[in-house]
Coordinates of C-alpha atoms in Angstrom, one line a residue:
X58 CA 20.9 5.3 -20.0
X59 CA 22.9 2.8 -22.1
X60 CA 21.5 -0.7 -22.0
X61 CA 24.0 -2.2 -24.4
X62 CA 26.7 -2.5 -21.8
X63 CA 27.4 -5.4 -19.4
X64 CA 30.4 -7.1 -17.9
X65 CA 33.7 -8.3 -19.1
X66 CA 36.3 -10.5 -17.3
X67 CA 39.4 -8.9 -15.9
X68 CA 42.1 -10.7 -17.9
X69 CA 45.1 -9.0 -16.3
X70 CA 45.1 -11.0 -13.1
X71 CA 43.7 -14.5 -12.3
X72 CA 42.7 -13.2 -8.8
X73 CA 41.1 -9.9 -9.7
X74 CA 38.1 -9.2 -7.6
X75 CA 34.9 -8.4 -9.5
X76 CA 33.6 -4.9 -9.6
X77 CA 30.9 -4.1 -7.0
X78 CA 27.2 -4.0 -7.8
X79 CA 25.0 -5.7 -10.4
X80 CA 24.5 -4.5 -14.0
X81 CA 22.7 -1.3 -13.7
X82 CA 19.6 -0.8 -15.8
X83 CA 16.3 0.8 -15.1
X84 CA 17.5 3.2 -12.5
X85 CA 17.5 7.0 -12.7
X86 CA 20.9 8.6 -13.4
X87 CA 22.7 5.3 -13.8
X88 CA 24.5 3.6 -16.7
X89 CA 24.6 -0.1 -17.6
X90 CA 28.0 -1.4 -17.6
X91 CA 14.2 -36.2 2.8
X92 CA 12.2 -37.5 -0.2
X93 CA 10.1 -40.4 -1.4
X94 CA 11.3 -41.9 -4.7
X95 CA 10.0 -40.1 -7.7
X96 CA 9.2 -41.7 -11.0
X97 CA 10.2 -38.5 -12.9
X98 CA 13.9 -38.2 -13.8
X99 CA 15.1 -34.6 -13.8
X100 CA 17.8 -33.3 -16.1
X101 CA 21.4 -33.4 -15.0
X102 CA 23.3 -30.3 -13.9
X103 CA 26.7 -31.6 -14.9
X104 CA 29.0 -30.7 -17.7
X105 CA 29.5 -32.6 -20.9
X106 CA 33.1 -33.5 -21.3
X107 CA 33.1 -32.7 -24.9
X108 CA 31.0 -29.5 -24.7
X109 CA 31.5 -27.0 -27.4
X110 CA 33.1 -23.7 -26.4
X111 CA 32.1 -21.6 -29.3
X112 CA 29.3 -21.1 -31.8
X113 CA 25.6 -20.6 -31.3
X114 CA 24.4 -22.2 -28.1
X115 CA 21.7 -24.9 -28.1
X116 CA 18.2 -23.7 -27.1
X117 CA 17.1 -25.1 -23.8
X118 CA 13.6 -26.5 -23.5
X119 CA 11.3 -25.3 -20.8
X120 CA 11.4 -26.7 -17.3
X121 CA 11.6 -30.5 -17.2
X122 CA 13.3 -31.1 -20.5
X123 CA 15.9 -33.9 -20.4
X124 CA 18.2 -32.1 -22.9
X125 CA 18.7 -29.2 -20.6
X126 CA 21.7 -30.6 -18.9
X127 CA 24.6 -32.7 -20.0
X128 CA 25.6 -35.6 -17.8
X129 CA 29.4 -35.5 -17.2
X130 CA 29.5 -33.3 -14.1
X131 CA 26.6 -34.9 -12.4
X132 CA 28.6 -38.1 -12.0
X133 CA 31.0 -36.1 -9.8
X134 CA 28.2 -34.9 -7.7
X135 CA 26.7 -38.3 -7.4
X136 CA 30.0 -39.7 -6.1
X137 CA 30.1 -37.0 -3.5
X138 CA 33.0 -35.1 -4.9
X139 CA 33.4 -31.5 -5.8
X140 CA 33.0 -30.5 -9.4
X141 CA 35.7 -27.9 -9.1
X142 CA 39.5 -28.0 -8.6
X143 CA 39.3 -28.5 -4.9
X144 CA 41.9 -31.2 -4.3
X145 CA 39.3 -33.9 -3.7
X146 CA 37.0 -31.9 -1.4
X147 CA 33.9 -33.8 -0.5
X148 CA 30.5 -32.3 -1.4
X149 CA 29.5 -31.9 2.2
X150 CA 27.5 -28.7 2.2
X151 CA 24.1 -28.5 0.5
X152 CA 23.9 -25.5 -1.8
X153 CA 21.4 -23.0 -0.5
X154 CA 20.4 -19.4 -1.4
X155 CA 21.6 -17.3 1.5
X156 CA 21.1 -13.8 0.2
X157 CA 18.6 -12.1 -2.2
X158 CA 19.4 -8.8 -3.9
X159 CA 16.8 -6.6 -5.4
X160 CA 18.9 -3.8 -6.7
X161 CA 16.1 -2.3 -8.8
X162 CA 12.9 -4.4 -8.9
X163 CA 9.4 -3.1 -8.7
X164 CA 9.2 -1.1 -5.5
X165 CA 12.6 -2.2 -4.2
X166 CA 15.9 -0.3 -4.5
X167 CA 19.3 -1.5 -3.3
X168 CA 17.6 -4.1 -1.1
X169 CA 19.8 -6.9 0.3
X170 CA 18.2 -9.6 2.4
X171 CA 20.1 -12.3 4.2
X172 CA 18.2 -15.6 4.2
X173 CA 18.4 -18.0 7.1
X174 CA 17.0 -21.5 7.3
X175 CA 13.5 -20.0 8.1
X176 CA 13.0 -16.4 6.9
X177 CA 9.8 -14.5 7.2
X178 CA 9.1 -11.2 5.4
X179 CA 6.8 -8.9 7.3
X180 CA 5.6 -5.4 6.7
X181 CA 2.4 -3.4 5.9
X182 CA 0.5 -3.9 2.7
X183 CA 2.5 -2.6 -0.2
X184 CA 5.9 -3.0 1.4
X185 CA 7.0 -5.6 -1.1
X186 CA 6.6 -8.9 0.7
X187 CA 5.1 -10.7 -2.3
X188 CA 7.4 -9.0 -4.7
X189 CA 10.4 -10.2 -2.8
X190 CA 9.3 -13.8 -3.0
X191 CA 8.4 -13.3 -6.7
X192 CA 12.0 -12.3 -7.4
X193 CA 13.3 -15.4 -5.6
X194 CA 10.9 -17.7 -7.6
X195 CA 11.9 -16.0 -10.8
X196 CA 15.6 -16.7 -10.2
X197 CA 14.7 -20.3 -9.4
X198 CA 12.7 -20.8 -12.6
X199 CA 15.5 -19.2 -14.7
X200 CA 18.0 -21.6 -13.0
X201 CA 15.7 -24.5 -14.0
X202 CA 15.9 -23.5 -17.7
X203 CA 12.7 -21.5 -18.1
X204 CA 12.8 -18.7 -20.7
X205 CA 12.6 -15.1 -19.7
X206 CA 9.1 -14.5 -21.2
X207 CA 7.8 -17.5 -19.3
X208 CA 9.2 -16.2 -16.0
X209 CA 8.2 -12.5 -16.6
X210 CA 5.0 -12.4 -18.7
X211 CA 4.4 -8.9 -17.2
X212 CA 8.0 -7.7 -17.1
X213 CA 7.1 -4.0 -17.3
X214 CA 5.5 -4.2 -13.9
X215 CA 8.9 -5.3 -12.5
X216 CA 10.6 -2.0 -13.6
X217 CA 10.9 0.6 -10.9
X218 CA 8.1 3.1 -11.4
X219 CA 10.4 6.1 -11.5
X220 CA 13.0 4.5 -13.7
X221 CA 13.6 6.8 -16.7
X222 CA 14.1 5.3 -20.2
X223 CA 17.2 6.1 -22.2
X224 CA 17.2 7.7 -25.7
X225 CA 16.0 4.4 -27.2
X226 CA 13.2 4.0 -24.7
X227 CA 14.8 1.1 -22.8
X228 CA 14.1 0.4 -19.2
X229 CA 14.7 -2.7 -17.0
X230 CA 15.3 -4.2 -13.6
X231 CA 18.1 -5.9 -11.7
X232 CA 18.0 -8.9 -9.3
X233 CA 20.6 -11.3 -7.9
X234 CA 21.3 -13.8 -5.2
X235 CA 24.1 -15.6 -3.3
X236 CA 24.2 -19.4 -3.2
X237 CA 26.5 -20.8 -0.5
X238 CA 27.8 -24.4 -0.7
X239 CA 30.9 -26.5 -1.1
X240 CA 32.5 -23.8 -3.3
X241 CA 31.8 -21.0 -0.8
X242 CA 29.5 -18.1 -1.5
X243 CA 28.8 -17.7 -5.3
X244 CA 27.1 -14.5 -6.4
X245 CA 24.7 -14.3 -9.4
X246 CA 23.6 -10.8 -10.7
X247 CA 21.2 -10.3 -13.5
X248 CA 20.2 -7.2 -15.5
X249 CA 17.0 -7.5 -17.6
X250 CA 15.7 -5.1 -20.2
X251 CA 11.9 -5.0 -20.1
X252 CA 11.2 -2.3 -22.7
X253 CA 11.1 -2.1 -25.7
X254 CA 11.8 -5.9 -25.8
X255 CA 12.3 -8.4 -23.0
X256 CA 15.9 -9.6 -22.9
X257 CA 18.8 -10.3 -20.6
X258 CA 21.4 -7.6 -21.1
X259 CA 24.0 -8.5 -18.5
X260 CA 24.8 -11.4 -16.2
X261 CA 27.7 -11.9 -13.8
X262 CA 28.7 -15.0 -11.8
X263 CA 31.4 -14.5 -9.2
X264 CA 33.1 -16.6 -6.6
X265 CA 36.2 -16.5 -4.5
X266 CA 37.0 -13.0 -5.6
X267 CA 36.9 -13.9 -9.3
X268 CA 34.5 -13.1 -12.1
X269 CA 33.7 -16.5 -13.6
X270 CA 31.1 -15.6 -16.2
X271 CA 30.2 -12.2 -17.6
X272 CA 27.7 -11.4 -20.4
X273 CA 26.9 -8.2 -22.2
X274 CA 24.6 -7.1 -24.9
X275 CA 26.9 -5.9 -27.7
X276 CA 24.5 -5.7 -30.7
X277 CA 20.9 -4.7 -29.9
X278 CA 19.9 -6.1 -33.3
X279 CA 20.8 -9.6 -32.4
X280 CA 19.0 -12.0 -30.0
X281 CA 22.3 -13.0 -28.3
X282 CA 24.6 -11.6 -25.7
X283 CA 28.4 -11.9 -25.7
X284 CA 29.5 -14.3 -23.0
X285 CA 33.0 -14.9 -21.7
X286 CA 34.0 -17.2 -18.9
X287 CA 37.2 -18.0 -17.0
X288 CA 39.4 -20.7 -18.5
X289 CA 42.9 -20.3 -17.0
X290 CA 44.5 -22.5 -19.6
X291 CA 46.5 -21.5 -22.6
X292 CA 43.6 -19.2 -23.4
X293 CA 42.6 -17.3 -20.2
X294 CA 39.0 -16.5 -21.4
X295 CA 36.6 -18.3 -23.7
X296 CA 34.0 -16.2 -25.5
X297 CA 30.8 -17.3 -27.2
X298 CA 27.3 -15.9 -28.0
X299 CA 24.5 -16.9 -25.6
X300 CA 20.8 -16.5 -26.1
X301 CA 19.4 -13.3 -24.5
X302 CA 16.3 -15.1 -23.1
X303 CA 18.0 -17.8 -21.0
X304 CA 20.2 -17.7 -17.9
X305 CA 23.8 -18.1 -19.0
X306 CA 24.8 -19.8 -15.7
X307 CA 22.4 -22.6 -16.4
X308 CA 23.9 -23.0 -19.9
X309 CA 27.5 -23.3 -18.7
X310 CA 27.4 -27.1 -18.1
X311 CA 26.5 -27.5 -21.8
X312 CA 29.3 -25.3 -23.0
X313 CA 32.3 -25.8 -20.7
X314 CA 34.5 -28.8 -21.3
X315 CA 36.0 -29.0 -17.8
X316 CA 39.5 -29.6 -19.0
X317 CA 41.4 -26.9 -17.1
X318 CA 41.4 -25.9 -13.4
X319 CA 39.7 -22.7 -14.4
X320 CA 36.9 -24.5 -16.3
X321 CA 36.4 -26.8 -13.4
X322 CA 36.1 -23.8 -11.1
X323 CA 33.5 -22.3 -13.4
X324 CA 31.5 -25.5 -13.6
X325 CA 31.6 -26.0 -9.9
X326 CA 30.2 -22.5 -9.2
X327 CA 27.5 -22.8 -11.9
X328 CA 26.4 -26.2 -10.7
X329 CA 26.2 -24.9 -7.1
X330 CA 24.0 -22.0 -8.2
X331 CA 21.7 -24.1 -10.3
X332 CA 21.3 -26.7 -7.6
X333 CA 20.6 -24.1 -5.0
X334 CA 18.1 -22.3 -7.1
X335 CA 16.3 -25.4 -8.4
X336 CA 15.5 -26.4 -4.8
X337 CA 12.7 -23.9 -4.5
X338 CA 9.0 -24.9 -4.4
X339 CA 6.4 -22.2 -4.4
X340 CA 3.4 -23.5 -2.4
X341 CA 0.1 -21.6 -2.2
X342 CA -2.6 -24.0 -0.9
X343 CA -6.0 -23.1 -2.2
X344 CA -8.7 -24.7 0.1
X345 CA -11.5 -24.2 -2.5
X346 CA -9.7 -26.6 -4.8
X347 CA -8.7 -29.2 -2.1
X348 CA -12.2 -30.4 -1.0
X349 CA -13.4 -32.6 -3.8
X350 CA -12.2 -36.1 -4.4
X351 CA -9.5 -36.5 -7.1
X352 CA -8.4 -39.3 -9.5
X353 CA -5.3 -41.2 -8.3
X354 CA -2.1 -40.3 -10.2
X355 CA 1.6 -40.0 -9.7
X356 CA 1.1 -38.2 -6.4
X357 CA 3.2 -35.1 -6.8
X358 CA 1.8 -32.1 -4.9
X359 CA 1.0 -29.1 -7.1
X360 CA 1.4 -25.5 -6.2
X361 CA -2.2 -25.0 -5.2
X362 CA -2.4 -28.4 -3.4
X363 CA -5.7 -29.2 -5.2
X364 CA -4.5 -32.8 -5.4
X365 CA -3.7 -33.2 -1.7
X366 CA -5.8 -36.4 -1.5
X367 CA -3.9 -37.9 -4.4
X368 CA -0.6 -37.2 -2.7
X369 CA -1.8 -38.6 0.6
X370 CA -2.9 -41.7 -1.3
X371 CA 0.7 -42.1 -2.4
X372 CA 2.5 -41.3 0.9
X373 CA 0.2 -43.6 2.7
X374 CA 1.8 -46.5 0.8
X375 CA 5.3 -45.2 -0.2
X376 CA 6.2 -43.1 2.8
X377 CA 4.4 -44.7 5.8
X378 CA 6.8 -43.2 8.4
X379 CA 6.4 -39.6 7.2
X380 CA 2.7 -40.2 6.6
X381 CA 2.3 -41.2 10.3
X382 CA 4.3 -38.2 11.3
X383 CA 2.0 -36.0 9.2
X384 CA -1.0 -37.5 11.0
X385 CA 0.6 -36.5 14.4
X386 CA 1.1 -33.0 13.1
X387 CA -2.5 -32.9 11.8
X388 CA -3.7 -33.6 15.4
X389 CA -1.9 -30.5 16.6
X390 CA -3.5 -28.2 14.0
X391 CA -7.0 -29.6 13.4
X392 CA -9.9 -29.4 15.8
X393 CA -11.1 -32.6 17.6
X394 CA -9.2 -35.8 18.1
X395 CA -7.1 -37.0 15.2
X396 CA -5.7 -40.6 15.3
X397 CA -4.6 -40.8 11.7
X398 CA -4.9 -39.7 8.1
X399 CA -6.7 -42.1 5.9
X400 CA -7.5 -42.3 2.2
X401 CA -10.7 -43.7 0.8
X402 CA -11.1 -45.1 -2.7
X403 CA -14.5 -44.2 -4.0
X404 CA -16.6 -46.4 -6.4
X405 CA -16.1 -44.0 -9.3
X406 CA -12.3 -44.5 -9.0
X407 CA -11.5 -41.2 -7.3
X408 CA -9.8 -40.9 -3.9
X409 CA -10.5 -38.7 -0.9
X410 CA -8.6 -38.1 2.3
X411 CA -10.1 -38.3 5.7
X412 CA -9.1 -37.5 9.3
X413 CA -9.4 -40.7 11.4
X414 CA -11.0 -40.0 14.7
X415 CA -10.5 -43.2 16.6
X416 CA -13.9 -44.6 17.6
X417 CA -15.7 -41.8 15.9
X418 CA -16.7 -41.5 12.2
X419 CA -13.9 -40.3 9.9
X420 CA -14.0 -36.7 8.7
X421 CA -13.5 -36.1 5.0
X422 CA -11.0 -33.3 4.3
X423 CA -13.7 -31.5 2.4
X424 CA -15.4 -30.7 5.7
X425 CA -12.4 -29.0 7.2
X426 CA -12.0 -25.3 7.4
X427 CA -9.7 -23.3 5.2
X428 CA -7.1 -22.9 7.9
X429 CA -7.0 -26.6 8.6
X430 CA -6.6 -27.4 4.9
X431 CA -3.8 -24.9 4.4
X432 CA -2.1 -26.1 7.6
X433 CA -2.2 -29.7 6.4
X434 CA -0.9 -28.8 2.9
X435 CA 2.0 -26.8 4.3
X436 CA 2.9 -29.4 6.8
X437 CA 2.9 -32.1 4.1
X438 CA 5.3 -29.9 2.1
X439 CA 7.7 -29.6 5.0
X440 CA 7.6 -33.3 5.8
X441 CA 8.2 -34.7 2.3
X442 CA 10.7 -33.3 -0.3
X443 CA 11.3 -32.9 -4.0
X444 CA 10.2 -36.4 -4.9
X445 CA 6.6 -35.7 -3.7
X446 CA 6.4 -32.2 -5.0
X447 CA 5.7 -31.0 -8.5
X448 CA 9.1 -29.4 -9.0
X449 CA 12.2 -29.9 -11.1
X450 CA 13.9 -32.5 -9.1
X451 CA 17.6 -33.1 -9.7
X452 CA 17.8 -36.9 -10.0
X453 CA 21.5 -37.1 -10.6
X454 CA 22.3 -35.4 -7.3
X455 CA 22.2 -37.6 -4.2
X456 CA 19.2 -37.1 -2.0
X457 CA 21.6 -36.4 0.9
X458 CA 22.9 -33.4 -1.0
X459 CA 19.5 -32.0 -2.0
X460 CA 17.5 -29.5 -0.1
X461 CA 14.0 -28.0 -0.4
X462 CA 13.2 -24.3 0.0
X463 CA 9.5 -23.7 0.6
X464 CA 8.4 -20.3 -0.8
X465 CA 5.1 -19.4 0.8
X466 CA 3.4 -16.1 0.1
X467 CA 0.8 -15.5 2.8
X468 CA 2.2 -18.3 4.9
X469 CA -0.1 -17.5 7.7
X470 CA -3.3 -16.9 5.7
X471 CA -6.4 -18.4 7.4
X472 CA -4.2 -19.9 10.2
X473 CA -4.7 -19.2 13.9
X474 CA -1.8 -18.6 16.3
X475 CA -1.7 -22.3 17.4
X476 CA -1.4 -23.5 13.8
X477 CA 1.3 -20.9 13.0
X478 CA 3.3 -21.9 16.1
X479 CA 3.1 -25.6 15.1
X480 CA 4.2 -25.0 11.5
X481 CA 7.1 -22.7 12.5
X482 CA 8.2 -25.2 15.1
X483 CA 8.0 -28.0 12.6
X484 CA 10.0 -25.9 10.0
X485 CA 12.7 -24.9 12.4
X486 CA 13.1 -28.4 13.7
X487 CA 13.4 -29.9 10.2
X488 CA 15.6 -27.0 9.0
X489 CA 18.2 -27.8 11.7
X490 CA 19.5 -30.7 9.6
X491 CA 19.9 -28.5 6.4
X492 CA 17.3 -30.4 4.3
X493 CA 14.5 -27.8 4.5
X494 CA 14.5 -24.0 4.2
X495 CA 11.6 -21.7 4.3
X496 CA 11.0 -18.2 2.9
X497 CA 7.6 -16.8 3.5
X498 CA 5.5 -13.6 3.8
X499 CA 3.4 -13.1 6.9
X500 CA 1.3 -10.5 8.7
X501 CA 2.2 -8.5 11.7
X502 CA 0.7 -10.9 14.2
X503 CA 2.7 -13.8 13.0
X504 CA 5.8 -11.7 12.7
X505 CA 5.5 -10.8 16.4
X506 CA 5.0 -14.4 17.3
X507 CA 7.9 -15.5 15.2
X508 CA 10.3 -13.0 16.8
X509 CA 10.0 -14.9 20.0
X510 CA 10.9 -18.3 18.3
X511 CA 14.5 -19.4 18.1
X512 CA 15.6 -20.3 14.6
X513 CA 13.3 -17.8 12.7
X514 CA 14.6 -14.7 11.0
X515 CA 12.1 -11.9 10.5
X516 CA 12.8 -9.3 7.9
X517 CA 10.7 -6.2 8.4
X518 CA 10.2 -4.5 5.0
X519 CA 8.3 -1.6 6.5
X520 CA 11.4 0.0 8.1

């Protein structure tokens, strides 16, 4: 199996359709060919008008670095216009991941999953529910600028078990997604070599029947891949080396000048994919870390939700309308009467959250059951947005054009049927306006319950 291949653009026709399939590595007998204001400013996703088109690319910092994006194209997004050559089309449709492809990833082969506003993955233990969400989160982190070794610290475990190495001992895996938005469906496919050294060996970005970006590993001795992207000017294609540990699509806004219709088309597609991927927030509430008082801070909810009281302390002041709505939702999922969610400032300077019970004494959240705590944390995530979550928020894109995709492995863990019903009802109601999407893994009982609920897509991985 040859892992030094990849993709090249078809230069013979400006409307040539891309070849089908992702870069093939790691497979037997195949060859490679509604948010509160945030005090943290995220990097731009736009293009620098004077971006270089050749030479060694700059190294991106890890997630959150301001240098990761140049600022030219984000101004177009902020004004509500399309970044591409669309004749003044308005940016009306929020970018969202609508398909996930696991061509060869862990236990998945040729798996293609359509994603609706609320999608639940079901199936027996070992069917790949958690692995599916892991692939989604990996693409999201790569889109945010994380390096390959940060995203895949145990990359060998992602290689299909029966994948045979080639003569050089190389094996890998393939994943991809489709991001729909104002530029129509844009497809990203990625081939990763896991052995003997972790690296990206092929990447392809396609949209409107055209290959917009293609990369290939030409010299295994170098730490770069050869990238070429659509230009459609006096030079139809631009070529440059890209690092082999970063997503090339996320680098395009730094490298493409945006001076020709072709370059604008490439930028628009890349920006759409990056925005769609960066909307993901993986939430896994851990009740054991949510019971103790916490010091007040910036109030951005972490993945494990251990700082839930800190976030409620912030939303109580900054987002009173959503805070009151959360209190109403809490009453539907917690035992006993609930008239509000309060925050107490303790003498030592810490804060703790309490359920207000009307005329009865308040109940500290530390006294709640695991299911109640998980229910509150997931409901808070659905009712807030990127500005209240510890995620890579895109400050240069208007809030009206941003969305949030909640990734929740074990969404129904510790929850009873009533709590699951309330959460799914909340999710489908909010998802109707396009701001919130959910992708979660659930058990059989929740899957059966969800199949009876309009607006929920259940993907059974056991069939």
